[in-house]
């Protein structure tokens, strides 16, 4: 376990977790928010998994409960820009929505990004049509930076996307 709070922790993302992730991303309730209309094949998923665990531009973690080590999903830093010291936060929790795990996992990843990687800013993109996710990110410390009009096509209509970010301010 790399980082944790009293309930959840960030763990290495292994092949067993990856198999569960593949099952979740192909469930209809998640595909619209992932921007996919076709199922992810095992070979596509395996290529993605190998690429993301080897990438110097991404860091991916499995989010698990501390006690039972139950896999809840993933959180990762994507498009890490080492010169500008920023990265995009991505999160997918297939095993536990509406329990506060997304906020907790985001806070743990921010701590890792700022304290371990020395990043200055972490940003994300979230559908404005997903107010629960927007609130969860606000609770984790993100503030809205802008709005991308009609960016995603979800359930037969275009929806706006919010860009949110946290900037690490130097201690004074």
PDB file of N, CA and C in Angstrom, residues 73-157:
ATOM      1  N   UNK A  73     -11.728   0.229  -7.650  1.00  0.00           N
ATOM      2  CA  UNK A  73     -11.526   0.901  -8.928  1.00  0.00           C
ATOM      3  C   UNK A  73     -10.114   1.448  -9.028  1.00  0.00           C
ATOM      4  N   UNK A  74      -9.954   2.477  -9.859  1.00  0.00           N
ATOM      5  CA  UNK A  74      -8.632   3.037 -10.109  1.00  0.00           C
ATOM      6  C   UNK A  74      -8.649   4.553 -10.015  1.00  0.00           C
ATOM      7  N   UNK A  75      -7.484   5.072  -9.695  1.00  0.00           N
ATOM      8  CA  UNK A  75      -7.235   6.507  -9.761  1.00  0.00           C
ATOM      9  C   UNK A  75      -5.833   6.647 -10.339  1.00  0.00           C
ATOM     10  N   UNK A  76      -5.676   7.615 -11.240  1.00  0.00           N
ATOM     11  CA  UNK A  76      -4.354   7.764 -11.811  1.00  0.00           C
ATOM     12  C   UNK A  76      -4.083   9.187 -12.246  1.00  0.00           C
ATOM     13  N   UNK A  77      -2.777   9.447 -12.357  1.00  0.00           N
ATOM     14  CA  UNK A  77      -2.290  10.697 -12.920  1.00  0.00           C
ATOM     15  C   UNK A  77      -1.912  10.395 -14.355  1.00  0.00           C
ATOM     16  N   UNK A  78      -2.492  11.144 -15.280  1.00  0.00           N
ATOM     17  CA  UNK A  78      -2.306  10.921 -16.706  1.00  0.00           C
ATOM     18  C   UNK A  78      -1.707  12.189 -17.309  1.00  0.00           C
ATOM     19  N   UNK A  79      -1.002  12.034 -18.403  1.00  0.00           N
ATOM     20  CA  UNK A  79      -0.372  13.186 -19.076  1.00  0.00           C
ATOM     21  C   UNK A  79       0.496  13.999 -18.113  1.00  0.00           C
ATOM     22  N   UNK A  80       1.314  13.296 -17.339  1.00  0.00           N
ATOM     23  CA  UNK A  80       2.215  14.007 -16.426  1.00  0.00           C
ATOM     24  C   UNK A  80       3.203  14.817 -17.263  1.00  0.00           C
ATOM     25  N   UNK A  81       3.240  16.102 -17.015  1.00  0.00           N
ATOM     26  CA  UNK A  81       4.168  16.998 -17.703  1.00  0.00           C
ATOM     27  C   UNK A  81       5.220  17.403 -16.672  1.00  0.00           C
ATOM     28  N   UNK A  82       6.393  16.788 -16.778  1.00  0.00           N
ATOM     29  CA  UNK A  82       7.413  16.952 -15.749  1.00  0.00           C
ATOM     30  C   UNK A  82       8.006  18.361 -15.735  1.00  0.00           C
ATOM     31  N   UNK A  83       8.050  19.039 -16.865  1.00  0.00           N
ATOM     32  CA  UNK A  83       8.593  20.402 -16.890  1.00  0.00           C
ATOM     33  C   UNK A  83       7.605  21.379 -16.256  1.00  0.00           C
ATOM     34  N   UNK A  84       6.344  21.307 -16.669  1.00  0.00           N
ATOM     35  CA  UNK A  84       5.326  22.206 -16.114  1.00  0.00           C
ATOM     36  C   UNK A  84       4.799  21.737 -14.762  1.00  0.00           C
ATOM     37  N   UNK A  85       5.176  20.524 -14.371  1.00  0.00           N
ATOM     38  CA  UNK A  85       4.812  19.933 -13.082  1.00  0.00           C
ATOM     39  C   UNK A  85       3.297  19.896 -12.870  1.00  0.00           C
ATOM     40  N   UNK A  86       2.605  19.380 -13.900  1.00  0.00           N
ATOM     41  CA  UNK A  86       1.164  19.192 -13.766  1.00  0.00           C
ATOM     42  C   UNK A  86       0.756  17.848 -14.359  1.00  0.00           C
ATOM     43  N   UNK A  87      -0.460  17.423 -14.042  1.00  0.00           N
ATOM     44  CA  UNK A  87      -0.978  16.150 -14.540  1.00  0.00           C
ATOM     45  C   UNK A  87      -2.496  16.164 -14.451  1.00  0.00           C
ATOM     46  N   UNK A  88      -3.096  15.279 -15.218  1.00  0.00           N
ATOM     47  CA  UNK A  88      -4.552  15.116 -15.218  1.00  0.00           C
ATOM     48  C   UNK A  88      -4.939  13.961 -14.298  1.00  0.00           C
ATOM     49  N   UNK A  89      -5.876  14.199 -13.406  1.00  0.00           N
ATOM     50  CA  UNK A  89      -6.413  13.145 -12.552  1.00  0.00           C
ATOM     51  C   UNK A  89      -7.541  12.448 -13.300  1.00  0.00           C
ATOM     52  N   UNK A  90      -7.485  11.124 -13.284  1.00  0.00           N
ATOM     53  CA  UNK A  90      -8.581  10.314 -13.815  1.00  0.00           C
ATOM     54  C   UNK A  90      -8.975   9.327 -12.727  1.00  0.00           C
ATOM     55  N   UNK A  91     -10.252   9.023 -12.688  1.00  0.00           N
ATOM     56  CA  UNK A  91     -10.746   8.109 -11.658  1.00  0.00           C
ATOM     57  C   UNK A  91     -11.885   7.285 -12.222  1.00  0.00           C
ATOM     58  N   UNK A  92     -11.891   6.029 -11.823  1.00  0.00           N
ATOM     59  CA  UNK A  92     -12.995   5.142 -12.192  1.00  0.00           C
ATOM     60  C   UNK A  92     -13.234   4.206 -11.015  1.00  0.00           C
ATOM     61  N   UNK A  93     -14.370   4.351 -10.368  1.00  0.00           N
ATOM     62  CA  UNK A  93     -14.733   3.466  -9.266  1.00  0.00           C
ATOM     63  C   UNK A  93     -15.955   2.668  -9.688  1.00  0.00           C
ATOM     64  N   UNK A  94     -15.737   1.437 -10.069  1.00  0.00           N
ATOM     65  CA  UNK A  94     -16.833   0.584 -10.498  1.00  0.00           C
ATOM     66  C   UNK A  94     -17.469  -0.156  -9.347  1.00  0.00           C
ATOM     67  N   UNK A  95     -16.760  -0.235  -8.232  1.00  0.00           N
ATOM     68  CA  UNK A  95     -17.241  -1.047  -7.131  1.00  0.00           C
ATOM     69  C   UNK A  95     -17.855  -0.296  -5.978  1.00  0.00           C
ATOM     70  N   UNK A  96     -17.992   1.008  -6.096  1.00  0.00           N
ATOM     71  CA  UNK A  96     -18.520   1.743  -4.941  1.00  0.00           C
ATOM     72  C   UNK A  96     -18.791   3.191  -5.292  1.00  0.00           C
ATOM     73  N   UNK A  97     -20.014   3.488  -5.645  1.00  0.00           N
ATOM     74  CA  UNK A  97     -20.387   4.875  -5.882  1.00  0.00           C
ATOM     75  C   UNK A  97     -21.185   5.389  -4.685  1.00  0.00           C
ATOM     76  N   UNK A  98     -21.169   6.697  -4.527  1.00  0.00           N
ATOM     77  CA  UNK A  98     -21.968   7.394  -3.506  1.00  0.00           C
ATOM     78  C   UNK A  98     -21.614   6.998  -2.079  1.00  0.00           C
ATOM     79  N   UNK A  99     -20.365   6.665  -1.846  1.00  0.00           N
ATOM     80  CA  UNK A  99     -19.918   6.330  -0.488  1.00  0.00           C
ATOM     81  C   UNK A  99     -18.764   7.214  -0.029  1.00  0.00           C
ATOM     82  N   UNK A 100     -18.421   8.202  -0.853  1.00  0.00           N
ATOM     83  CA  UNK A 100     -17.323   9.089  -0.500  1.00  0.00           C
ATOM     84  C   UNK A 100     -15.953   8.575  -0.895  1.00  0.00           C
ATOM     85  N   UNK A 101     -15.886   7.395  -1.503  1.00  0.00           N
ATOM     86  CA  UNK A 101     -14.587   6.835  -1.879  1.00  0.00           C
ATOM     87  C   UNK A 101     -13.896   7.663  -2.961  1.00  0.00           C
ATOM     88  N   UNK A 102     -14.664   8.244  -3.880  1.00  0.00           N
ATOM     89  CA  UNK A 102     -14.071   9.061  -4.938  1.00  0.00           C
ATOM     90  C   UNK A 102     -13.358  10.280  -4.381  1.00  0.00           C
ATOM     91  N   UNK A 103     -13.987  10.940  -3.427  1.00  0.00           N
ATOM     92  CA  UNK A 103     -13.367  12.094  -2.779  1.00  0.00           C
ATOM     93  C   UNK A 103     -12.113  11.665  -2.039  1.00  0.00           C
ATOM     94  N   UNK A 104     -12.204  10.569  -1.302  1.00  0.00           N
ATOM     95  CA  UNK A 104     -11.059  10.090  -0.514  1.00  0.00           C
ATOM     96  C   UNK A 104      -9.900   9.684  -1.418  1.00  0.00           C
ATOM     97  N   UNK A 105     -10.222   8.945  -2.485  1.00  0.00           N
ATOM     98  CA  UNK A 105      -9.176   8.503  -3.415  1.00  0.00           C
ATOM     99  C   UNK A 105      -8.523   9.703  -4.097  1.00  0.00           C
ATOM    100  N   UNK A 106      -9.319  10.698  -4.455  1.00  0.00           N
ATOM    101  CA  UNK A 106      -8.775  11.910  -5.079  1.00  0.00           C
ATOM    102  C   UNK A 106      -7.832  12.634  -4.125  1.00  0.00           C
ATOM    103  N   UNK A 107      -8.216  12.737  -2.859  1.00  0.00           N
ATOM    104  CA  UNK A 107      -7.357  13.394  -1.866  1.00  0.00           C
ATOM    105  C   UNK A 107      -6.035  12.649  -1.698  1.00  0.00           C
ATOM    106  N   UNK A 108      -6.098  11.310  -1.664  1.00  0.00           N
ATOM    107  CA  UNK A 108      -4.870  10.524  -1.537  1.00  0.00           C
ATOM    108  C   UNK A 108      -3.971  10.718  -2.752  1.00  0.00           C
ATOM    109  N   UNK A 109      -4.562  10.736  -3.939  1.00  0.00           N
ATOM    110  CA  UNK A 109      -3.760  10.922  -5.148  1.00  0.00           C
ATOM    111  C   UNK A 109      -3.158  12.328  -5.193  1.00  0.00           C
ATOM    112  N   UNK A 110      -3.900  13.327  -4.740  1.00  0.00           N
ATOM    113  CA  UNK A 110      -3.346  14.683  -4.670  1.00  0.00           C
ATOM    114  C   UNK A 110      -2.150  14.733  -3.724  1.00  0.00           C
ATOM    115  N   UNK A 111      -2.270  14.079  -2.588  1.00  0.00           N
ATOM    116  CA  UNK A 111      -1.161  14.031  -1.631  1.00  0.00           C
ATOM    117  C   UNK A 111       0.068  13.397  -2.282  1.00  0.00           C
ATOM    118  N   UNK A 112      -0.146  12.296  -2.988  1.00  0.00           N
ATOM    119  CA  UNK A 112       0.946  11.627  -3.696  1.00  0.00           C
ATOM    120  C   UNK A 112       1.549  12.563  -4.750  1.00  0.00           C
ATOM    121  N   UNK A 113       0.694  13.213  -5.529  1.00  0.00           N
ATOM    122  CA  UNK A 113       1.156  14.091  -6.612  1.00  0.00           C
ATOM    123  C   UNK A 113       2.008  15.239  -6.080  1.00  0.00           C
ATOM    124  N   UNK A 114       1.561  15.861  -5.008  1.00  0.00           N
ATOM    125  CA  UNK A 114       2.258  17.027  -4.486  1.00  0.00           C
ATOM    126  C   UNK A 114       3.466  16.650  -3.627  1.00  0.00           C
ATOM    127  N   UNK A 115       3.305  15.657  -2.746  1.00  0.00           N
ATOM    128  CA  UNK A 115       4.380  15.321  -1.806  1.00  0.00           C
ATOM    129  C   UNK A 115       5.433  14.396  -2.391  1.00  0.00           C
ATOM    130  N   UNK A 116       5.030  13.429  -3.185  1.00  0.00           N
ATOM    131  CA  UNK A 116       5.985  12.435  -3.703  1.00  0.00           C
ATOM    132  C   UNK A 116       6.536  12.806  -5.078  1.00  0.00           C
ATOM    133  N   UNK A 117       5.683  13.352  -5.945  1.00  0.00           N
ATOM    134  CA  UNK A 117       6.130  13.680  -7.299  1.00  0.00           C
ATOM    135  C   UNK A 117       6.544  15.137  -7.458  1.00  0.00           C
ATOM    136  N   UNK A 118       6.193  15.974  -6.497  1.00  0.00           N
ATOM    137  CA  UNK A 118       6.557  17.382  -6.578  1.00  0.00           C
ATOM    138  C   UNK A 118       5.793  18.158  -7.641  1.00  0.00           C
ATOM    139  N   UNK A 119       4.594  17.690  -7.974  1.00  0.00           N
ATOM    140  CA  UNK A 119       3.793  18.415  -8.957  1.00  0.00           C
ATOM    141  C   UNK A 119       3.268  19.714  -8.352  1.00  0.00           C
ATOM    142  N   UNK A 120       2.940  20.644  -9.219  1.00  0.00           N
ATOM    143  CA  UNK A 120       2.413  21.948  -8.806  1.00  0.00           C
ATOM    144  C   UNK A 120       0.903  22.028  -8.987  1.00  0.00           C
ATOM    145  N   UNK A 121       0.382  21.307  -9.993  1.00  0.00           N
ATOM    146  CA  UNK A 121      -1.040  21.412 -10.319  1.00  0.00           C
ATOM    147  C   UNK A 121      -1.562  20.064 -10.806  1.00  0.00           C
ATOM    148  N   UNK A 122      -2.769  19.735 -10.356  1.00  0.00           N
ATOM    149  CA  UNK A 122      -3.484  18.553 -10.842  1.00  0.00           C
ATOM    150  C   UNK A 122      -4.847  19.030 -11.320  1.00  0.00           C
ATOM    151  N   UNK A 123      -5.199  18.646 -12.529  1.00  0.00           N
ATOM    152  CA  UNK A 123      -6.465  19.073 -13.124  1.00  0.00           C
ATOM    153  C   UNK A 123      -7.264  17.855 -13.565  1.00  0.00           C
ATOM    154  N   UNK A 124      -8.523  18.078 -13.883  1.00  0.00           N
ATOM    155  CA  UNK A 124      -9.380  16.996 -14.365  1.00  0.00           C
ATOM    156  C   UNK A 124     -10.481  17.576 -15.228  1.00  0.00           C
ATOM    157  N   UNK A 125     -11.136  16.683 -15.941  1.00  0.00           N
ATOM    158  CA  UNK A 125     -12.307  17.034 -16.745  1.00  0.00           C
ATOM    159  C   UNK A 125     -13.468  16.191 -16.251  1.00  0.00           C
ATOM    160  N   UNK A 126     -14.616  16.822 -16.021  1.00  0.00           N
ATOM    161  CA  UNK A 126     -15.784  16.104 -15.511  1.00  0.00           C
ATOM    162  C   UNK A 126     -17.026  16.613 -16.224  1.00  0.00           C
ATOM    163  N   UNK A 127     -17.909  15.696 -16.549  1.00  0.00           N
ATOM    164  CA  UNK A 127     -19.154  16.068 -17.211  1.00  0.00           C
ATOM    165  C   UNK A 127     -19.997  16.936 -16.283  1.00  0.00           C
ATOM    166  N   UNK A 128     -20.466  18.055 -16.800  1.00  0.00           N
ATOM    167  CA  UNK A 128     -21.355  18.923 -16.021  1.00  0.00           C
ATOM    168  C   UNK A 128     -22.682  18.229 -15.756  1.00  0.00           C
ATOM    169  N   UNK A 129     -22.977  17.171 -16.528  1.00  0.00           N
ATOM    170  CA  UNK A 129     -24.210  16.402 -16.339  1.00  0.00           C
ATOM    171  C   UNK A 129     -24.077  15.381 -15.210  1.00  0.00           C
ATOM    172  N   UNK A 130     -22.937  15.391 -14.516  1.00  0.00           N
ATOM    173  CA  UNK A 130     -22.696  14.472 -13.409  1.00  0.00           C
ATOM    174  C   UNK A 130     -22.445  15.293 -12.136  1.00  0.00           C
ATOM    175  N   UNK A 131     -23.507  15.872 -11.548  1.00  0.00           N
ATOM    176  CA  UNK A 131     -23.311  16.754 -10.390  1.00  0.00           C
ATOM    177  C   UNK A 131     -22.714  16.044  -9.177  1.00  0.00           C
ATOM    178  N   UNK A 132     -22.978  14.743  -9.006  1.00  0.00           N
ATOM    179  CA  UNK A 132     -22.368  14.015  -7.875  1.00  0.00           C
ATOM    180  C   UNK A 132     -20.855  14.024  -7.988  1.00  0.00           C
ATOM    181  N   UNK A 133     -20.352  13.775  -9.191  1.00  0.00           N
ATOM    182  CA  UNK A 133     -18.901  13.783  -9.386  1.00  0.00           C
ATOM    183  C   UNK A 133     -18.337  15.186  -9.171  1.00  0.00           C
ATOM    184  N   UNK A 134     -19.023  16.202  -9.674  1.00  0.00           N
ATOM    185  CA  UNK A 134     -18.563  17.586  -9.481  1.00  0.00           C
ATOM    186  C   UNK A 134     -18.451  17.916  -7.995  1.00  0.00           C
ATOM    187  N   UNK A 135     -19.452  17.533  -7.219  1.00  0.00           N
ATOM    188  CA  UNK A 135     -19.424  17.787  -5.764  1.00  0.00           C
ATOM    189  C   UNK A 135     -18.292  17.013  -5.092  1.00  0.00           C
ATOM    190  N   UNK A 136     -18.094  15.768  -5.509  1.00  0.00           N
ATOM    191  CA  UNK A 136     -17.024  14.958  -4.919  1.00  0.00           C
ATOM    192  C   UNK A 136     -15.663  15.612  -5.154  1.00  0.00           C
ATOM    193  N   UNK A 137     -15.444  16.121  -6.355  1.00  0.00           N
ATOM    194  CA  UNK A 137     -14.166  16.774  -6.644  1.00  0.00           C
ATOM    195  C   UNK A 137     -14.025  18.091  -5.885  1.00  0.00           C
ATOM    196  N   UNK A 138     -15.104  18.824  -5.723  1.00  0.00           N
ATOM    197  CA  UNK A 138     -15.054  20.049  -4.914  1.00  0.00           C
ATOM    198  C   UNK A 138     -14.672  19.714  -3.475  1.00  0.00           C
ATOM    199  N   UNK A 139     -15.240  18.635  -2.938  1.00  0.00           N
ATOM    200  CA  UNK A 139     -14.904  18.215  -1.569  1.00  0.00           C
ATOM    201  C   UNK A 139     -13.432  17.828  -1.452  1.00  0.00           C
ATOM    202  N   UNK A 140     -12.852  17.341  -2.547  1.00  0.00           N
ATOM    203  CA  UNK A 140     -11.439  16.960  -2.542  1.00  0.00           C
ATOM    204  C   UNK A 140     -10.522  18.168  -2.701  1.00  0.00           C
ATOM    205  N   UNK A 141     -11.097  19.355  -2.961  1.00  0.00           N
ATOM    206  CA  UNK A 141     -10.305  20.566  -3.053  1.00  0.00           C
ATOM    207  C   UNK A 141     -10.209  21.179  -4.441  1.00  0.00           C
ATOM    208  N   UNK A 142     -10.832  20.573  -5.426  1.00  0.00           N
ATOM    209  CA  UNK A 142     -10.786  21.101  -6.792  1.00  0.00           C
ATOM    210  C   UNK A 142     -11.710  22.303  -6.936  1.00  0.00           C
ATOM    211  N   UNK A 143     -11.286  23.261  -7.748  1.00  0.00           N
ATOM    212  CA  UNK A 143     -12.131  24.397  -8.102  1.00  0.00           C
ATOM    213  C   UNK A 143     -12.243  24.451  -9.620  1.00  0.00           C
ATOM    214  N   UNK A 144     -13.360  24.999 -10.075  1.00  0.00           N
ATOM    215  CA  UNK A 144     -13.611  25.061 -11.512  1.00  0.00           C
ATOM    216  C   UNK A 144     -12.727  26.121 -12.159  1.00  0.00           C
ATOM    217  N   UNK A 145     -12.076  25.740 -13.262  1.00  0.00           N
ATOM    218  CA  UNK A 145     -11.248  26.670 -14.032  1.00  0.00           C
ATOM    219  C   UNK A 145     -11.944  27.141 -15.302  1.00  0.00           C
ATOM    220  N   UNK A 146     -12.839  26.311 -15.811  1.00  0.00           N
ATOM    221  CA  UNK A 146     -13.498  26.684 -17.054  1.00  0.00           C
ATOM    222  C   UNK A 146     -14.542  25.666 -17.455  1.00  0.00           C
ATOM    223  N   UNK A 147     -15.237  25.988 -18.540  1.00  0.00           N
ATOM    224  CA  UNK A 147     -16.327  25.144 -19.024  1.00  0.00           C
ATOM    225  C   UNK A 147     -16.158  24.937 -20.531  1.00  0.00           C
ATOM    226  N   UNK A 148     -16.180  23.695 -20.971  1.00  0.00           N
ATOM    227  CA  UNK A 148     -16.095  23.362 -22.388  1.00  0.00           C
ATOM    228  C   UNK A 148     -17.500  23.031 -22.864  1.00  0.00           C
ATOM    229  N   UNK A 149     -18.050  23.880 -23.703  1.00  0.00           N
ATOM    230  CA  UNK A 149     -19.443  23.727 -24.128  1.00  0.00           C
ATOM    231  C   UNK A 149     -19.594  22.564 -25.102  1.00  0.00           C
ATOM    232  N   UNK A 150     -20.659  21.773 -24.875  1.00  0.00           N
ATOM    233  CA  UNK A 150     -21.031  20.667 -25.766  1.00  0.00           C
ATOM    234  C   UNK A 150     -19.851  19.751 -26.104  1.00  0.00           C
ATOM    235  N   UNK A 151     -19.056  19.420 -25.130  1.00  0.00           N
ATOM    236  CA  UNK A 151     -17.829  18.641 -25.340  1.00  0.00           C
ATOM    237  C   UNK A 151     -18.079  17.138 -25.454  1.00  0.00           C
ATOM    238  N   UNK A 152     -19.023  16.597 -24.680  1.00  0.00           N
ATOM    239  CA  UNK A 152     -19.322  15.162 -24.695  1.00  0.00           C
ATOM    240  C   UNK A 152     -20.708  14.936 -25.270  1.00  0.00           C
ATOM    241  N   UNK A 153     -20.864  13.814 -25.937  1.00  0.00           N
ATOM    242  CA  UNK A 153     -22.179  13.387 -26.427  1.00  0.00           C
ATOM    243  C   UNK A 153     -22.599  12.202 -25.569  1.00  0.00           C
ATOM    244  N   UNK A 154     -23.568  12.409 -24.677  1.00  0.00           N
ATOM    245  CA  UNK A 154     -23.979  11.402 -23.695  1.00  0.00           C
ATOM    246  C   UNK A 154     -25.486  11.229 -23.770  1.00  0.00           C
ATOM    247  N   UNK A 155     -25.913   9.985 -23.895  1.00  0.00           N
ATOM    248  CA  UNK A 155     -27.348   9.666 -23.901  1.00  0.00           C
ATOM    249  C   UNK A 155     -28.135  10.521 -24.897  1.00  0.00           C
ATOM    250  N   UNK A 156     -27.582  10.677 -26.088  1.00  0.00           N
ATOM    251  CA  UNK A 156     -28.302  11.355 -27.154  1.00  0.00           C
ATOM    252  C   UNK A 156     -28.266  12.870 -27.136  1.00  0.00           C
ATOM    253  N   UNK A 157     -27.422  13.454 -26.277  1.00  0.00           N
ATOM    254  CA  UNK A 157     -27.342  14.919 -26.252  1.00  0.00           C
ATOM    255  C   UNK A 157     -25.923  15.359 -25.901  1.00  0.00           C
TER     256      UNK A 157
END
